[in-house]
Amino acid sequence: MHSEPAPFAQRLIVWQKRHGRHDLPWQQSRDPYRIWLSEIMLQQTQVATVLPYYQRFLERYPDLSTLAAASLNDVLEAWSGLGYYARGRNLHQAAQQVMQEFSGRFPSDPATIAELPGIGRSTAAAIAVFAFGARAAILDGNVKRILCRHAGIEGFPGLPAIEKKLWALAESRLPRQKVEAYTQGLMDLGSGVCMRHRPVCTDCPLSADCIAFVEGRQNDLPSPKPRSKLPERTATFVLITDGRAVLLKRRPPKGLWGGLLVPPEGNPETILGELGFVSEGVHALPELKHRFTHFQLTLRPVVCPLTVRPAGPDHASWHWQELGTLEQAALPTPVRRILRGGLASKK
Ligand code: SF4
């Protein structure tokens, strides 16, 4: 007979006690300054990298008032090597703010902590939990991943609607007691078991009712960032050829494909008429899509065969490119592809 799995939080707390981390230097303290410093350093950096920096920083700035009194330059120097210098700047500014606004006493209420520079809602909750034993939910990238997978939440977690849902879920799963072990458990699970790539579900205390695990969708959740829909443009490229060469035009040096050779673009009959050429016909080739950073281009190539190569056109920007030398020509990639597909066989 199957029994219901224990509540989410309870399983995580038991797991944390047995398998989680207990000997990190900031876990040995309830000093909000030390905990805050660790949380900021851990925001974009792995524990192993943070450890030596954390110790050195504390030797230099053992408490909040020393940090607040230091020059920004010295603080940034102590931060150097950790990257993301905005964190160091915000740390210094927040220390000064705590000295001025709270007489040097670090606030204990998560909402007040969240107003300090460089501290978001999740970091504020972590500080309040570890330093003051508050009951507050964290929701960093790791926790978002765990919740999306466990509850089978679809949609990119960076979207406001999904984030709102995740905050509500994170709060609803908070246990009444042992919030510290629970919060640390989420952090440990995210970094050591429910990793982005290849989560170790067989070691996970949440696997019994994890939707991603049960349905084998660990790679699909959380949903990736949607690719924004790019504006679309269409261009007809007219491949005028005598069977041995194709007529290309050099683009002006600035702008899209600056200085490169491309076939004339526009209505084939108009172009032929302007050049004074007579073609045997106009044959469409398969379309090709090309993605630029800011738009998507659909290239519609048409071939206009000529029986003989006429003299001209009489302008330096025009160029008859021998089909046998297409590979060496200065062509944009999609143009090279349409020429290869439509004409290279005729060389
Ligand atoms: S079972 Fe796997 S996917 Fe689900 S929470 Fe655990 S590690 Fe993550």
Short mmCIF file of N, CA and C in Angstrom, two decimals, residues 204-293:
data_model
loop_
_atom_site.label_atom_id
_atom_site.label_comp_id
_atom_site.label_asym_id
_atom_site.label_seq_id
_atom_site.Cartn_x
_atom_site.Cartn_y
_atom_site.Cartn_z
N CYS A 204 17.16 12.74 -4.22
CA CYS A 204 16.33 13.90 -3.83
C CYS A 204 15.17 13.50 -2.92
N PRO A 205 15.00 14.20 -1.80
CA PRO A 205 13.91 13.87 -0.89
C PRO A 205 12.53 14.25 -1.43
N LEU A 206 12.52 14.98 -2.56
CA LEU A 206 11.24 15.47 -3.10
C LEU A 206 10.77 14.65 -4.30
N SER A 207 11.51 13.60 -4.63
CA SER A 207 11.22 12.91 -5.90
C SER A 207 9.86 12.21 -5.92
N ALA A 208 9.37 11.75 -4.75
CA ALA A 208 8.13 10.95 -4.74
C ALA A 208 6.96 11.68 -5.41
N ASP A 209 6.88 13.00 -5.25
CA ASP A 209 5.76 13.72 -5.87
C ASP A 209 6.26 14.87 -6.75
N CYS A 210 7.49 14.72 -7.25
CA CYS A 210 8.01 15.77 -8.14
C CYS A 210 7.49 15.52 -9.56
N ILE A 211 6.76 16.48 -10.08
CA ILE A 211 6.14 16.30 -11.40
C ILE A 211 7.20 16.13 -12.49
N ALA A 212 8.25 16.94 -12.43
CA ALA A 212 9.30 16.83 -13.46
C ALA A 212 9.92 15.43 -13.43
N PHE A 213 10.16 14.91 -12.25
CA PHE A 213 10.78 13.59 -12.13
C PHE A 213 9.82 12.50 -12.60
N VAL A 214 8.59 12.55 -12.09
CA VAL A 214 7.61 11.51 -12.41
C VAL A 214 7.34 11.48 -13.92
N GLU A 215 7.30 12.67 -14.54
CA GLU A 215 7.00 12.73 -15.97
C GLU A 215 8.26 12.78 -16.84
N GLY A 216 9.44 12.70 -16.22
CA GLY A 216 10.69 12.73 -16.99
C GLY A 216 10.90 14.05 -17.72
N ARG A 217 10.49 15.16 -17.09
CA ARG A 217 10.58 16.46 -17.77
C ARG A 217 11.59 17.40 -17.11
N GLN A 218 12.59 16.83 -16.47
CA GLN A 218 13.59 17.67 -15.78
C GLN A 218 14.26 18.65 -16.75
N ASN A 219 14.44 18.23 -18.00
CA ASN A 219 15.12 19.12 -18.96
C ASN A 219 14.20 20.23 -19.49
N ASP A 220 12.88 20.04 -19.35
CA ASP A 220 11.94 21.04 -19.89
C ASP A 220 11.55 22.08 -18.85
N LEU A 221 11.80 21.79 -17.59
CA LEU A 221 11.39 22.71 -16.53
C LEU A 221 12.62 23.16 -15.74
N PRO A 222 12.74 24.42 -15.38
CA PRO A 222 11.83 25.51 -15.73
C PRO A 222 11.88 25.82 -17.24
N SER A 223 10.78 26.36 -17.74
CA SER A 223 10.71 26.70 -19.16
C SER A 223 11.76 27.76 -19.50
N PRO A 224 12.38 27.64 -20.67
CA PRO A 224 13.40 28.63 -21.04
C PRO A 224 12.78 29.99 -21.37
N LYS A 225 13.63 30.98 -21.41
CA LYS A 225 13.18 32.33 -21.76
C LYS A 225 12.62 32.32 -23.18
N PRO A 226 11.41 32.86 -23.37
CA PRO A 226 10.88 32.84 -24.74
C PRO A 226 11.69 33.76 -25.65
N ARG A 227 11.89 33.31 -26.86
CA ARG A 227 12.60 34.17 -27.81
C ARG A 227 11.62 35.22 -28.28
N SER A 228 12.06 36.47 -28.20
CA SER A 228 11.12 37.52 -28.57
C SER A 228 10.85 37.43 -30.07
N LYS A 229 9.61 37.78 -30.42
CA LYS A 229 9.23 37.71 -31.83
C LYS A 229 9.84 38.91 -32.54
N LEU A 230 10.63 38.64 -33.55
CA LEU A 230 11.31 39.73 -34.25
C LEU A 230 10.44 40.25 -35.38
N PRO A 231 10.57 41.54 -35.70
CA PRO A 231 9.85 42.03 -36.87
C PRO A 231 10.35 41.30 -38.11
N GLU A 232 9.44 41.12 -39.07
CA GLU A 232 9.83 40.35 -40.26
C GLU A 232 9.90 41.25 -41.48
N ARG A 233 10.91 41.00 -42.31
CA ARG A 233 11.01 41.72 -43.59
C ARG A 233 11.22 40.69 -44.68
N THR A 234 10.80 41.08 -45.86
CA THR A 234 10.97 40.18 -47.00
C THR A 234 11.71 40.93 -48.10
N ALA A 235 12.61 40.26 -48.77
CA ALA A 235 13.33 40.91 -49.87
C ALA A 235 13.45 39.93 -51.03
N THR A 236 13.17 40.43 -52.24
CA THR A 236 13.35 39.59 -53.44
C THR A 236 14.73 39.89 -54.01
N PHE A 237 15.52 38.86 -54.15
CA PHE A 237 16.86 39.01 -54.73
C PHE A 237 16.84 38.47 -56.15
N VAL A 238 17.30 39.28 -57.08
CA VAL A 238 17.21 38.92 -58.49
C VAL A 238 18.57 38.42 -58.97
N LEU A 239 18.62 37.13 -59.28
CA LEU A 239 19.88 36.53 -59.70
C LEU A 239 19.94 36.55 -61.23
N ILE A 240 20.61 37.55 -61.76
CA ILE A 240 20.73 37.67 -63.22
C ILE A 240 22.01 36.95 -63.64
N THR A 241 21.85 35.96 -64.49
CA THR A 241 23.02 35.15 -64.83
C THR A 241 23.04 34.75 -66.30
N ASP A 242 24.24 34.66 -66.84
CA ASP A 242 24.39 34.15 -68.21
C ASP A 242 24.85 32.69 -68.16
N GLY A 243 24.80 32.09 -67.00
CA GLY A 243 25.21 30.70 -66.86
C GLY A 243 26.65 30.56 -66.41
N ARG A 244 27.42 31.63 -66.56
CA ARG A 244 28.83 31.57 -66.13
C ARG A 244 29.11 32.52 -64.98
N ALA A 245 28.35 33.62 -64.93
CA ALA A 245 28.56 34.62 -63.87
C ALA A 245 27.20 35.14 -63.41
N VAL A 246 27.21 35.76 -62.26
CA VAL A 246 25.97 36.35 -61.73
C VAL A 246 26.24 37.83 -61.47
N LEU A 247 25.23 38.64 -61.70
CA LEU A 247 25.40 40.08 -61.53
C LEU A 247 25.16 40.47 -60.06
N LEU A 248 26.17 41.09 -59.47
CA LEU A 248 26.05 41.51 -58.06
C LEU A 248 26.33 43.01 -57.97
N LYS A 249 25.92 43.58 -56.85
CA LYS A 249 26.14 45.01 -56.65
C LYS A 249 26.77 45.20 -55.27
N ARG A 250 27.77 46.08 -55.21
CA ARG A 250 28.42 46.31 -53.92
C ARG A 250 27.58 47.27 -53.08
N ARG A 251 27.32 46.88 -51.81
CA ARG A 251 26.52 47.74 -50.91
C ARG A 251 27.36 48.92 -50.46
N PRO A 252 26.71 50.03 -50.12
CA PRO A 252 27.46 51.16 -49.57
C PRO A 252 28.23 50.70 -48.31
N PRO A 253 29.32 51.39 -47.97
CA PRO A 253 30.16 50.90 -46.87
C PRO A 253 29.44 50.82 -45.52
N LYS A 254 28.46 51.72 -45.29
CA LYS A 254 27.80 51.70 -43.98
C LYS A 254 26.47 50.97 -44.06
N GLY A 255 26.00 50.48 -42.94
CA GLY A 255 24.68 49.84 -42.87
C GLY A 255 24.78 48.35 -43.04
N LEU A 256 23.59 47.74 -43.20
CA LEU A 256 23.51 46.28 -43.30
C LEU A 256 24.36 45.78 -44.47
N TRP A 257 25.16 44.78 -44.21
CA TRP A 257 26.02 44.16 -45.22
C TRP A 257 26.93 45.19 -45.91
N GLY A 258 27.37 46.18 -45.18
CA GLY A 258 28.19 47.27 -45.74
C GLY A 258 29.40 46.75 -46.51
N GLY A 259 29.54 47.19 -47.75
CA GLY A 259 30.71 46.83 -48.57
C GLY A 259 30.66 45.44 -49.20
N LEU A 260 29.63 44.66 -48.88
CA LEU A 260 29.56 43.29 -49.43
C LEU A 260 28.81 43.28 -50.75
N LEU A 261 28.98 42.20 -51.49
CA LEU A 261 28.32 42.05 -52.79
C LEU A 261 27.00 41.31 -52.61
N VAL A 262 25.94 41.88 -53.16
CA VAL A 262 24.62 41.22 -53.09
C VAL A 262 23.93 41.35 -54.45
N PRO A 263 23.02 40.44 -54.78
CA PRO A 263 22.27 40.60 -56.03
C PRO A 263 21.33 41.80 -55.93
N PRO A 264 20.94 42.38 -57.06
CA PRO A 264 19.97 43.49 -56.98
C PRO A 264 18.68 43.02 -56.31
N GLU A 265 18.03 43.96 -55.63
CA GLU A 265 16.89 43.60 -54.80
C GLU A 265 15.67 44.38 -55.27
N GLY A 266 14.55 43.72 -55.48
CA GLY A 266 13.33 44.41 -55.87
C GLY A 266 12.57 43.60 -56.91
N ASN A 267 11.72 44.30 -57.68
CA ASN A 267 10.90 43.64 -58.68
C ASN A 267 11.77 43.25 -59.89
N PRO A 268 11.79 41.95 -60.29
CA PRO A 268 12.71 41.51 -61.35
C PRO A 268 12.50 42.26 -62.66
N GLU A 269 11.21 42.45 -63.08
CA GLU A 269 10.96 43.11 -64.37
C GLU A 269 11.48 44.55 -64.33
N THR A 270 11.27 45.24 -63.22
CA THR A 270 11.73 46.63 -63.11
C THR A 270 13.24 46.69 -63.22
N ILE A 271 13.89 45.78 -62.49
CA ILE A 271 15.36 45.79 -62.49
C ILE A 271 15.90 45.49 -63.90
N LEU A 272 15.33 44.46 -64.52
CA LEU A 272 15.78 44.12 -65.89
C LEU A 272 15.56 45.30 -66.83
N GLY A 273 14.40 45.92 -66.67
CA GLY A 273 14.05 47.07 -67.54
C GLY A 273 15.05 48.20 -67.36
N GLU A 274 15.37 48.52 -66.08
CA GLU A 274 16.31 49.61 -65.80
C GLU A 274 17.70 49.32 -66.36
N LEU A 275 18.06 48.03 -66.33
CA LEU A 275 19.39 47.67 -66.83
C LEU A 275 19.40 47.53 -68.35
N GLY A 276 18.22 47.42 -68.92
CA GLY A 276 18.12 47.23 -70.37
C GLY A 276 18.43 45.80 -70.78
N PHE A 277 18.21 44.84 -69.87
CA PHE A 277 18.47 43.44 -70.15
C PHE A 277 17.18 42.73 -70.53
N VAL A 278 17.32 41.68 -71.35
CA VAL A 278 16.16 40.85 -71.69
C VAL A 278 16.43 39.44 -71.20
N SER A 279 15.54 38.95 -70.33
CA SER A 279 15.74 37.62 -69.76
C SER A 279 14.84 36.61 -70.44
N GLU A 280 15.28 35.35 -70.38
CA GLU A 280 14.45 34.27 -70.96
C GLU A 280 13.23 33.99 -70.09
N GLY A 281 13.23 34.48 -68.88
CA GLY A 281 12.11 34.22 -67.97
C GLY A 281 12.53 34.55 -66.54
N VAL A 282 11.60 34.34 -65.62
CA VAL A 282 11.90 34.59 -64.19
C VAL A 282 11.48 33.35 -63.42
N HIS A 283 12.46 32.69 -62.78
CA HIS A 283 12.13 31.46 -62.06
C HIS A 283 12.39 31.63 -60.56
N ALA A 284 11.37 31.32 -59.79
CA ALA A 284 11.53 31.45 -58.33
C ALA A 284 12.31 30.27 -57.76
N LEU A 285 13.14 30.58 -56.77
CA LEU A 285 13.89 29.54 -56.04
C LEU A 285 13.30 29.44 -54.63
N PRO A 286 13.62 28.39 -53.89
CA PRO A 286 13.07 28.28 -52.53
C PRO A 286 13.48 29.46 -51.65
N GLU A 287 12.57 29.85 -50.77
CA GLU A 287 12.83 30.97 -49.84
C GLU A 287 13.85 30.55 -48.79
N LEU A 288 14.45 31.56 -48.20
CA LEU A 288 15.40 31.28 -47.13
C LEU A 288 15.19 32.31 -46.02
N LYS A 289 15.18 31.85 -44.77
CA LYS A 289 14.99 32.81 -43.66
C LYS A 289 16.32 33.04 -42.98
N HIS A 290 16.56 34.31 -42.63
CA HIS A 290 17.80 34.62 -41.93
C HIS A 290 17.47 35.54 -40.76
N ARG A 291 18.01 35.18 -39.59
CA ARG A 291 17.72 35.94 -38.38
C ARG A 291 18.84 36.93 -38.08
N PHE A 292 18.50 38.20 -38.05
CA PHE A 292 19.44 39.22 -37.59
C PHE A 292 19.10 39.54 -36.14
N THR A 293 19.92 40.36 -35.48
CA THR A 293 19.59 40.67 -34.08
C THR A 293 18.25 41.37 -33.95
#
